[in-house]
Amino acid sequence: MNEQEKLIIDMIKRRQHDKAETVWLNYCEKPGRNMQFYMQLVKLLAKSKNNRRLNEFGGLVVSNMIKEGDYRSAIRVGRLFIKGLNAECAFLPQIVECVRKLNEKRPRLDEYIQLSKLEEDNDTNAALNRLDVLLYNDEGEVFAHDVSGIGVITVNDTQERKVLIEFENGETKEFNYDGVRQFLYKYPAGHFHALRMKNKDKLKKIALSRPLDFMRIVLRSHDKEIRLDELKELLTHRFLKASEWQKWWRDSRDALMLDPYIEFTGGARGAFKLRETPRELDEELAQRFRKTSDSNSRLSIIKEAHKQFNGDEKLNRLIALCEEVLREDFQIAQGDGDERAVQRIELAFLWEDLHAGTGEPIPGFDPFMELSDPGKASKRAMTMSSYDHQTRVLERFAAYHQEEQAWTRYFAKILSNASPRLATWIIKQLDDAGEKDLLHNTVERIVSNPAENPEMCIWAMKQAYDGKWDSFYQLEFPHIRIMDLMEVMRDLYNLADQTPELSSRLRGTIAKVRNFLWDGHCKFMMDAIDGIPVDDARKLRNMIRNHPALNEHFVSEAMAAFRKVRDDLIEVQQQSEEELIVYVTAHTLANRQTELRRITTEDIPRTSEAIGRARELGDLRENAEYHAARDDMRVLMARKDELTALIQRARIIEIDKIGTNEVNIGTRFIARNLTLDEEQQYTILGLWDADPERGILNYRSPLAEQFLGKKPDVEFEIEMPTGGEARYIIRNIERAELPVEASS
């Protein structure tokens, strides 16, 4: 008991009730929750048969707890006072209010209150006990039985005082109220099993989207501690599939181990514990440092530590803990090979960062020894995970080769594969060194060869277009560059359909190219086509209109841009309903629907979580994880929009209804190349069916479009994808046979 509570008890014992009442008024402004105090107070007042003060004291404390919104404590304390009364309860309306607030979601609450006679019986304590029994056996309550397992009350027969319980093993059993108390264990409302049985889908959503909140539910349901093997057994029993568990554990593990309220001890048979208080920040940072092996994350932790504990003894303690981790990792990183060399360099840099401003190196290692060779230095710089460490590698390499200026050639060489942030740094170093010719030639090579690194190409084009490199480079013939990008996008699009394991990365690159062209409502494109020959403008326009990687909205916006600046071009007629249809096979449509579901229900929520976790690492300007996650989200949203639009317009090719009097979508045909004097077999199928090695063409591809509508025994000319023209004649047309996987 606190001093105020002791004083009240002492005054009551001395029968100084008036003085006790004055102290009680002050106490109830912020009443405590010490039930032992209230029990002793009620016992003393009841002993003196002071019903008036019992009502006054009880009513005041209950009213103030209600004001604080603590209805549960108000009922607990109120019931103690009610038990001491030998008269009618004056604060019964407040008790009823609490009952209604705590049970407002129970459909039969009014019926239970009426049956308990709570609002009409002078014996309030007996009425509350009757109400307890009715609520304990209410429909929806979850219980465990030694034999039948876990079940939910589906019927509460208040007249017969019996319930029906449906168990998850399929059994339905009847128990009377006494049997429920005697043979069943009741799960509290917030228990894992209670939540699982009442709304499994909602609990599963919490598990997938808010793993920390979910883990706290699990821990509170198991005395605040659970072993890892017990956790797996719990979640794979009628809740998650084995594959879902593995994915959940993989995605949630790091966040769980880094949460300040959740403690993990041991390895595969380790245990999770729920802490009463969070770890101190220095403890949390030390644990985060040990748990992660990512250098960028560790660097963020070091920066946060120096910011939070500058000059504090906690910083020295944290440095000692982190030094221990770095020494252990440094021993593991010994040996030959670039990967181990990069690990050693990053560990050495982290050691230097840990001892900020002192220049203290990691004992027994000099990073210069790993950086003297130009080829190795540049390769190792590119594989560093931290931008700070990348620039530090290059700075030391440049210092090592400063006299012969060899560093400038190697800087230019790695520019095309650098990230935009690192590329900006490299360009500044070269510009400051007066290497304008070298810069011009390097940028020109990047811009002229988009297939080498499309993402670097569009970044370089944007920098040049925005005038940031005017001192050494101006972008010439931008419309030609756009055409080159269109060809690269087409190749990537076809490759993505043929190589599922690369599909996500390739489509991400396509989305970035598309976003670059889309930026500012196609402003770059409008400037590029302004003033160029009409044939070039028309060619670019047609490439955009027929491009498989560009969705309807993009094409519409691009055509509007063309109309704004090129009134000499023939207006594109608005697409008819037939032209908006996307022809597909059933198999590839199902694949895209599966992909859309995965993006919507798995990838986007997971990436959203990754953005949230990365944001917590600190300074967003130097937070590579945050920017990478944001880029991933933009790619996913673009892909989602694209798939949604295409699937809505998809029409399955009905092979059995395809005519064979001319080349149609859904036909296979023999075409003789008269120019090469050889026969070639082609099949024209849906948007996502292209497989050039098997002669299967997407009906929107330039080659397929030129074959469509051609009849047998009529010569015609075709522009070949590789350049040049060839004369063809169709020899035979038949209905296509779908590939084995497409017909299943």
XYZ file of C-alpha atoms in Angstrom, residues 174-690:
517
model
C -24.131 -31.037 -24.515
C -23.091 -29.855 -21.038
C -25.050 -28.384 -18.175
C -23.679 -25.243 -16.518
C -22.077 -27.240 -13.695
C -20.459 -29.617 -16.217
C -18.936 -26.698 -18.091
C -17.283 -25.519 -14.897
C -16.196 -29.011 -13.884
C -14.928 -30.573 -17.132
C -13.942 -27.686 -19.407
C -11.267 -25.001 -19.381
C -12.336 -21.585 -20.646
C -10.004 -19.501 -22.795
C -10.018 -15.744 -22.060
C -11.339 -13.518 -24.845
C -7.860 -12.395 -25.970
C -6.300 -15.873 -25.905
C -4.821 -17.224 -29.148
C -7.245 -20.181 -29.282
C -10.268 -17.977 -28.509
C -9.349 -15.612 -31.335
C -8.580 -18.502 -33.702
C -11.898 -20.235 -33.109
C -13.986 -17.051 -33.343
C -12.355 -15.470 -36.404
C -9.476 -17.429 -37.873
C -9.172 -15.235 -40.980
C -8.867 -12.043 -38.923
C -6.196 -13.578 -36.688
C -4.335 -14.866 -39.744
C -4.372 -11.371 -41.238
C -2.828 -10.025 -38.017
C -0.156 -12.743 -38.164
C 0.820 -11.869 -41.743
C 0.592 -8.074 -41.607
C 1.474 -7.354 -37.936
C 3.736 -10.188 -36.735
C 4.859 -8.313 -33.598
C 1.284 -7.769 -32.386
C 0.488 -11.374 -33.237
C 3.489 -12.677 -31.286
C 2.427 -10.701 -28.232
C -0.997 -12.401 -28.429
C 0.723 -15.805 -28.530
C 3.053 -14.997 -25.634
C 0.287 -13.598 -23.420
C -1.642 -16.805 -24.113
C 1.271 -18.978 -22.921
C 2.427 -17.369 -19.668
C 4.592 -14.909 -21.621
C 6.998 -17.608 -22.835
C 7.006 -20.184 -25.649
C 9.705 -22.376 -27.179
C 10.316 -22.186 -30.913
C 9.266 -25.810 -31.478
C 6.083 -25.162 -29.444
C 5.380 -22.068 -31.533
C 5.683 -24.064 -34.750
C 3.412 -26.810 -33.395
C 0.856 -24.231 -32.255
C 0.699 -22.347 -35.554
C 0.662 -25.413 -37.824
C -2.272 -26.949 -35.943
C -5.412 -25.914 -37.845
C -4.047 -22.393 -38.431
C -1.179 -22.226 -40.944
C -0.047 -24.766 -43.515
C 3.540 -25.967 -43.184
C 4.586 -23.824 -46.162
C 2.774 -20.801 -44.700
C 4.570 -21.303 -41.385
C 7.959 -21.402 -43.115
C 7.213 -18.216 -45.020
C 5.838 -16.471 -41.903
C 8.884 -17.424 -39.858
C 11.271 -16.367 -42.630
C 9.551 -12.987 -43.080
C 8.972 -12.278 -39.375
C 12.064 -13.700 -37.666
C 14.285 -10.610 -37.773
C 11.524 -8.244 -36.624
C 10.636 -10.568 -33.728
C 14.224 -10.828 -32.546
C 14.771 -7.078 -32.708
C 11.591 -6.019 -30.915
C 12.479 -4.428 -27.526
C 9.558 -6.169 -25.772
C 10.318 -9.653 -27.136
C 13.398 -11.560 -26.014
C 14.760 -14.610 -27.841
C 17.220 -17.003 -26.280
C 18.965 -20.012 -27.761
C 19.079 -21.535 -31.230
C 16.684 -23.934 -32.926
C 15.155 -24.912 -29.556
C 15.301 -21.381 -28.211
C 12.424 -19.616 -26.527
C 10.603 -16.325 -26.907
C 9.784 -14.331 -23.773
C 7.602 -11.254 -23.370
C 9.372 -8.584 -21.348
C 7.539 -6.450 -18.804
C 9.644 -3.452 -19.784
C 11.436 -2.767 -23.069
C 15.171 -3.295 -23.404
C 17.255 -0.179 -22.878
C 18.197 1.498 -26.148
C 21.854 0.480 -25.822
C 20.801 -3.149 -25.202
C 18.456 -3.023 -28.167
C 21.108 -1.548 -30.472
C 23.636 -4.151 -29.360
C 21.178 -6.961 -30.038
C 20.253 -5.501 -33.419
C 23.953 -5.223 -34.272
C 24.545 -8.871 -33.399
C 21.435 -10.201 -35.121
C 22.048 -8.551 -38.503
C 24.965 -9.272 -40.837
C 24.074 -6.499 -43.286
C 26.774 -3.814 -43.253
C 24.372 -1.030 -44.170
C 22.107 -1.895 -41.234
C 25.081 -2.097 -38.900
C 26.343 1.278 -40.080
C 22.913 2.799 -39.356
C 23.036 1.304 -35.839
C 26.514 2.766 -35.238
C 25.377 6.221 -36.394
C 22.305 6.033 -34.173
C 24.443 4.995 -31.191
C 26.837 7.946 -31.610
C 23.886 10.291 -32.015
C 22.049 9.021 -28.922
C 24.966 8.389 -26.537
C 27.621 10.935 -27.509
C 29.957 11.201 -24.501
C 27.823 8.780 -22.466
C 29.161 5.720 -20.675
C 26.520 3.675 -22.508
C 28.386 4.380 -25.768
C 31.575 2.817 -24.420
C 29.630 -0.226 -23.264
C 27.951 -0.530 -26.658
C 31.265 -0.122 -28.508
C 32.749 -2.969 -26.467
C 29.820 -5.250 -27.339
C 30.020 -4.377 -31.048
C 33.803 -4.867 -31.082
C 33.262 -8.399 -29.829
C 30.831 -9.106 -32.697
C 33.201 -7.636 -35.307
C 36.161 -9.674 -34.019
C 34.106 -12.882 -34.245
C 32.943 -12.067 -37.778
C 36.466 -11.069 -38.825
C 37.784 -14.503 -37.857
C 35.024 -16.152 -39.887
C 35.879 -13.948 -42.906
C 39.473 -15.170 -43.176
C 40.447 -16.991 -46.370
C 40.720 -16.476 -50.118
C 38.173 -15.133 -52.587
C 36.516 -11.825 -53.367
C 33.512 -12.459 -51.131
C 35.646 -12.937 -48.014
C 37.849 -9.990 -48.974
C 34.765 -7.738 -49.211
C 33.592 -9.000 -45.818
C 36.968 -8.147 -44.253
C 36.990 -4.653 -45.767
C 33.443 -3.920 -44.608
C 34.251 -5.168 -41.104
C 37.340 -2.942 -41.036
C 35.293 0.073 -42.105
C 32.638 -0.691 -39.476
C 35.376 -0.814 -36.863
C 36.532 2.626 -37.993
C 32.924 3.894 -37.898
C 32.502 2.475 -34.411
C 35.490 4.525 -33.269
C 34.314 7.653 -35.090
C 36.929 10.370 -35.431
C 39.778 8.343 -33.863
C 40.908 6.545 -37.036
C 41.468 3.409 -34.959
C 41.863 0.404 -37.340
C 40.743 -3.121 -36.638
C 43.677 -4.889 -34.983
C 45.982 -6.695 -37.409
C 44.352 -5.590 -40.690
C 44.960 -2.817 -43.208
C 42.200 -2.324 -45.839
C 44.785 -0.735 -48.167
C 46.281 -4.181 -48.754
C 42.990 -5.355 -50.299
C 42.573 -2.267 -52.513
C 45.843 -1.746 -54.365
C 44.893 -3.883 -57.389
C 42.622 -1.826 -59.743
C 40.472 -4.714 -60.915
C 39.921 -6.082 -57.426
C 39.282 -2.646 -55.922
C 36.585 -1.719 -58.446
C 34.931 -5.135 -58.206
C 34.918 -4.998 -54.411
C 33.535 -1.483 -54.374
C 30.561 -2.595 -56.477
C 29.713 -5.477 -54.131
C 29.716 -3.373 -50.948
C 26.243 -3.059 -49.445
C 26.846 0.407 -47.965
C 27.227 3.569 -50.053
C 29.564 5.022 -47.407
C 31.808 1.997 -47.705
C 31.702 2.032 -51.516
C 32.952 5.615 -51.645
C 35.567 4.868 -48.993
C 36.946 1.999 -51.081
C 37.157 4.207 -54.155
C 38.695 7.105 -52.229
C 41.463 4.860 -50.920
C 42.009 3.331 -54.335
C 42.273 6.821 -55.886
C 44.726 7.901 -53.205
C 46.852 4.815 -53.875
C 47.011 5.581 -57.633
C 46.933 9.370 -57.436
C 50.275 10.012 -59.140
C 49.634 8.062 -62.361
C 45.928 9.120 -62.557
C 45.065 5.477 -63.302
C 42.116 5.751 -60.965
C 40.142 7.919 -63.409
C 39.989 5.156 -66.053
C 38.768 2.638 -63.521
C 36.201 5.059 -62.137
C 34.837 5.561 -65.662
C 34.828 1.816 -66.252
C 32.617 1.019 -63.251
C 30.267 3.971 -63.839
C 27.842 2.026 -66.049
C 27.167 -0.547 -63.308
C 27.004 1.836 -60.358
C 23.861 2.816 -58.467
C 22.594 6.347 -59.236
C 23.878 7.599 -55.893
C 27.352 6.117 -56.365
C 27.389 7.217 -60.013
C 26.709 10.808 -58.924
C 29.689 10.625 -56.571
C 31.976 9.123 -59.252
C 30.976 11.762 -61.804
C 31.781 14.537 -59.331
C 35.243 13.068 -58.692
C 35.969 12.831 -62.427
C 34.559 16.310 -63.108
C 36.643 17.792 -60.282
C 39.695 16.079 -61.805
C 39.017 17.820 -65.146
C 38.212 14.567 -67.004
C 35.441 16.067 -69.161
C 36.333 14.164 -72.341
C 36.450 10.902 -70.425
C 33.090 11.701 -68.850
C 31.519 12.595 -72.201
C 32.669 9.355 -73.838
C 31.588 7.261 -70.852
C 28.085 8.765 -70.679
C 27.699 8.483 -74.460
C 28.541 4.773 -74.245
C 25.947 4.256 -71.485
C 23.220 6.141 -73.354
C 23.993 4.483 -76.709
C 23.843 0.938 -75.316
C 20.656 0.698 -73.229
C 20.625 -3.109 -73.406
C 23.825 -3.206 -71.343
C 22.159 -1.593 -68.313
C 18.688 -0.138 -69.043
C 18.259 1.361 -65.569
C 21.595 3.177 -65.717
C 20.777 4.348 -69.242
C 17.489 6.021 -68.281
C 19.118 7.602 -65.233
C 21.883 9.068 -67.402
C 19.352 10.305 -69.969
C 17.352 12.036 -67.249
C 20.427 13.736 -65.803
C 21.419 14.967 -69.268
C 17.855 16.043 -70.122
C 17.615 18.013 -66.866
C 20.819 19.861 -67.765
C 22.855 18.572 -64.821
C 25.776 17.571 -67.048
C 25.847 20.499 -69.445
C 29.536 21.121 -68.733
C 30.552 17.835 -70.364
C 27.540 16.213 -72.103
C 24.403 17.146 -74.039
C 21.856 14.514 -75.114
C 21.600 14.321 -78.914
C 18.887 12.621 -80.999
C 16.701 11.750 -77.982
C 14.025 10.190 -80.225
C 16.577 7.608 -81.373
C 17.355 6.860 -77.738
C 13.646 6.325 -77.047
C 13.408 3.905 -79.987
C 16.390 1.997 -78.596
C 14.647 1.793 -75.228
C 11.495 0.503 -76.922
C 13.468 -2.355 -78.462
C 15.098 -3.172 -75.147
C 11.688 -3.205 -73.424
C 10.302 -5.557 -76.084
C 13.234 -7.950 -75.606
C 12.853 -7.851 -71.824
C 9.102 -8.422 -72.112
C 9.566 -11.519 -74.284
C 12.344 -12.812 -72.038
C 10.155 -12.346 -68.942
C 7.486 -14.596 -70.470
C 10.039 -17.272 -71.349
C 11.997 -17.282 -68.068
C 9.664 -17.273 -65.039
C 12.596 -17.284 -62.603
C 13.705 -13.873 -63.973
C 10.218 -12.493 -64.597
C 9.933 -10.313 -61.487
C 13.310 -8.601 -61.985
C 12.784 -8.084 -65.719
C 9.323 -6.597 -65.255
C 10.767 -4.301 -62.607
C 13.248 -2.967 -65.149
C 10.480 -2.543 -67.738
C 8.421 -0.575 -65.211
C 11.326 1.764 -64.501
C 11.837 2.479 -68.223
C 8.114 3.046 -68.642
C 7.993 5.383 -65.632
C 10.880 7.404 -67.059
C 9.034 7.903 -70.348
C 5.788 8.641 -68.497
C 7.306 11.244 -66.169
C 5.693 14.671 -66.454
C 2.952 13.344 -68.761
C 5.527 12.282 -71.369
C 7.333 15.643 -71.374
C 10.670 14.093 -72.368
C 8.972 12.322 -75.266
C 7.233 15.497 -76.421
C 10.522 17.387 -76.468
C 12.199 14.483 -78.268
C 9.715 14.368 -81.189
C 9.395 18.113 -81.597
C 11.074 19.010 -84.887
C 12.222 15.549 -85.987
C 11.372 14.215 -89.504
C 7.747 13.119 -89.867
C 8.764 9.557 -90.817
C 10.772 9.192 -87.593
C 7.890 10.596 -85.537
C 5.432 8.220 -87.196
C 7.753 5.258 -86.670
C 8.119 6.043 -82.952
C 4.375 6.541 -82.608
C 3.681 3.140 -84.179
C 6.257 1.466 -81.952
C 4.439 2.835 -78.898
C 0.970 1.890 -80.164
C 1.934 -1.725 -80.833
C 4.298 -2.294 -77.918
C 3.356 -5.332 -75.788
C 4.927 -3.886 -72.618
C 2.922 -0.644 -72.676
C -0.553 -0.636 -71.187
C -3.585 1.103 -72.632
C -3.356 4.100 -70.291
C 0.281 4.758 -71.185
C -0.427 4.490 -74.908
C -3.384 6.875 -74.611
C -1.250 9.429 -72.747
C 1.589 9.069 -75.256
C -0.761 9.579 -78.203
C -2.083 12.726 -76.549
C 1.511 13.949 -76.226
C 2.103 13.314 -79.932
C -1.002 15.289 -80.857
C 0.150 18.264 -78.765
C 3.425 18.759 -80.629
C 2.957 17.043 -84.008
C -0.168 18.197 -85.779
C 1.390 16.976 -89.044
C 0.791 13.364 -88.029
C -2.393 11.575 -88.967
C -4.599 11.338 -85.896
C -4.834 7.905 -84.436
C -8.410 6.716 -84.493
C -9.886 5.813 -81.160
C -9.616 2.101 -80.530
C -12.777 0.107 -81.050
C -14.089 -2.362 -78.526
C -12.603 -5.177 -80.612
C -9.178 -3.526 -80.610
C -9.220 -3.267 -76.817
C -9.587 -7.054 -76.424
C -6.496 -8.936 -75.285
C -6.377 -12.482 -76.677
C -4.864 -15.097 -74.359
C -4.799 -18.840 -73.766
C -6.543 -20.208 -70.673
C -3.239 -21.396 -69.208
C -1.429 -18.061 -69.425
C -4.524 -16.196 -68.171
C -4.581 -18.439 -65.102
C -0.865 -17.768 -64.590
C -1.395 -14.004 -64.701
C -4.383 -14.214 -62.356
C -2.191 -16.172 -59.924
C 0.549 -13.575 -60.281
C -1.934 -10.760 -59.604
C -3.240 -12.522 -56.479
C 0.318 -13.059 -55.235
C 1.237 -9.418 -55.840
C -1.936 -8.178 -54.104
C -2.037 -10.530 -51.120
C 1.657 -11.307 -50.532
C 4.173 -9.078 -52.304
C 2.562 -5.681 -51.649
C 1.826 -6.330 -47.920
C 5.348 -7.772 -47.451
C 6.944 -4.786 -49.203
C 4.816 -2.395 -47.149
C 6.168 -4.076 -44.003
C 9.706 -3.799 -45.413
C 9.208 -0.053 -45.958
C 8.050 0.316 -42.362
C 11.009 -1.660 -40.998
C 13.480 0.241 -43.184
C 12.018 3.586 -42.099
C 12.813 2.664 -38.506
C 16.533 2.351 -39.361
C 16.903 6.128 -39.372
C 18.068 8.808 -41.839
C 16.069 8.167 -45.026
C 18.611 9.970 -47.201
C 21.205 7.271 -46.492
C 18.795 4.407 -46.013
C 19.352 2.037 -48.942
C 16.817 -0.497 -47.620
C 14.118 2.172 -47.489
C 14.711 3.417 -51.046
C 15.003 -0.131 -52.388
C 11.707 -1.069 -50.736
C 10.025 2.066 -52.122
C 11.308 1.204 -55.614
C 9.997 -2.337 -55.200
C 6.597 -0.982 -54.177
C 6.405 1.291 -57.231
C 7.253 -1.655 -59.479
C 4.658 -3.869 -57.788
C 1.906 -1.246 -58.026
C 2.675 -0.646 -61.706
C 2.609 -4.388 -62.384
C -0.637 -4.732 -60.442
C -2.300 -1.961 -62.488
C -1.014 -3.451 -65.726
C -2.229 -6.969 -64.946
C -5.604 -5.722 -63.700
C -6.218 -3.801 -66.926
C -5.113 -6.679 -69.174
C -7.042 -9.370 -67.290
C -10.232 -7.288 -67.443
C -9.915 -7.143 -71.239
C -8.722 -10.740 -71.707
C -10.593 -13.076 -74.037
C -9.610 -16.749 -74.196
C -8.755 -18.048 -77.691
C -11.279 -20.737 -78.655
C -9.161 -22.951 -80.906
C -12.084 -25.103 -82.091
C -13.816 -22.022 -83.559
C -10.792 -20.664 -85.478
C -11.082 -20.559 -89.282
C -8.190 -21.832 -91.393
C -8.821 -20.023 -94.669
C -6.294 -17.383 -93.593
C -3.716 -16.875 -90.838
C -5.595 -16.050 -87.633
C -4.854 -15.881 -83.958
C -4.916 -19.529 -82.895
C -3.532 -20.995 -86.157
C -0.360 -22.865 -87.014
C 1.017 -22.484 -90.532
C 3.893 -23.354 -92.838
C 5.428 -20.296 -94.497
C 8.068 -20.572 -97.184
C 10.738 -17.887 -97.076
C 11.317 -17.347 -100.783
C 14.303 -15.111 -100.133
C 16.162 -17.830 -98.176
C 14.430 -20.723 -99.973
C 13.429 -22.483 -96.745
C 10.219 -23.410 -94.969
C 9.392 -22.188 -91.453
C 6.571 -23.187 -89.108
C 4.864 -20.579 -86.930
C 2.033 -20.602 -84.398
C 0.257 -17.372 -83.454
C -1.183 -17.381 -79.935
C -2.019 -14.949 -77.146
C -0.286 -11.981 -75.621
C 1.648 -14.048 -73.067
C 2.459 -17.157 -75.130
C 5.568 -16.069 -77.065
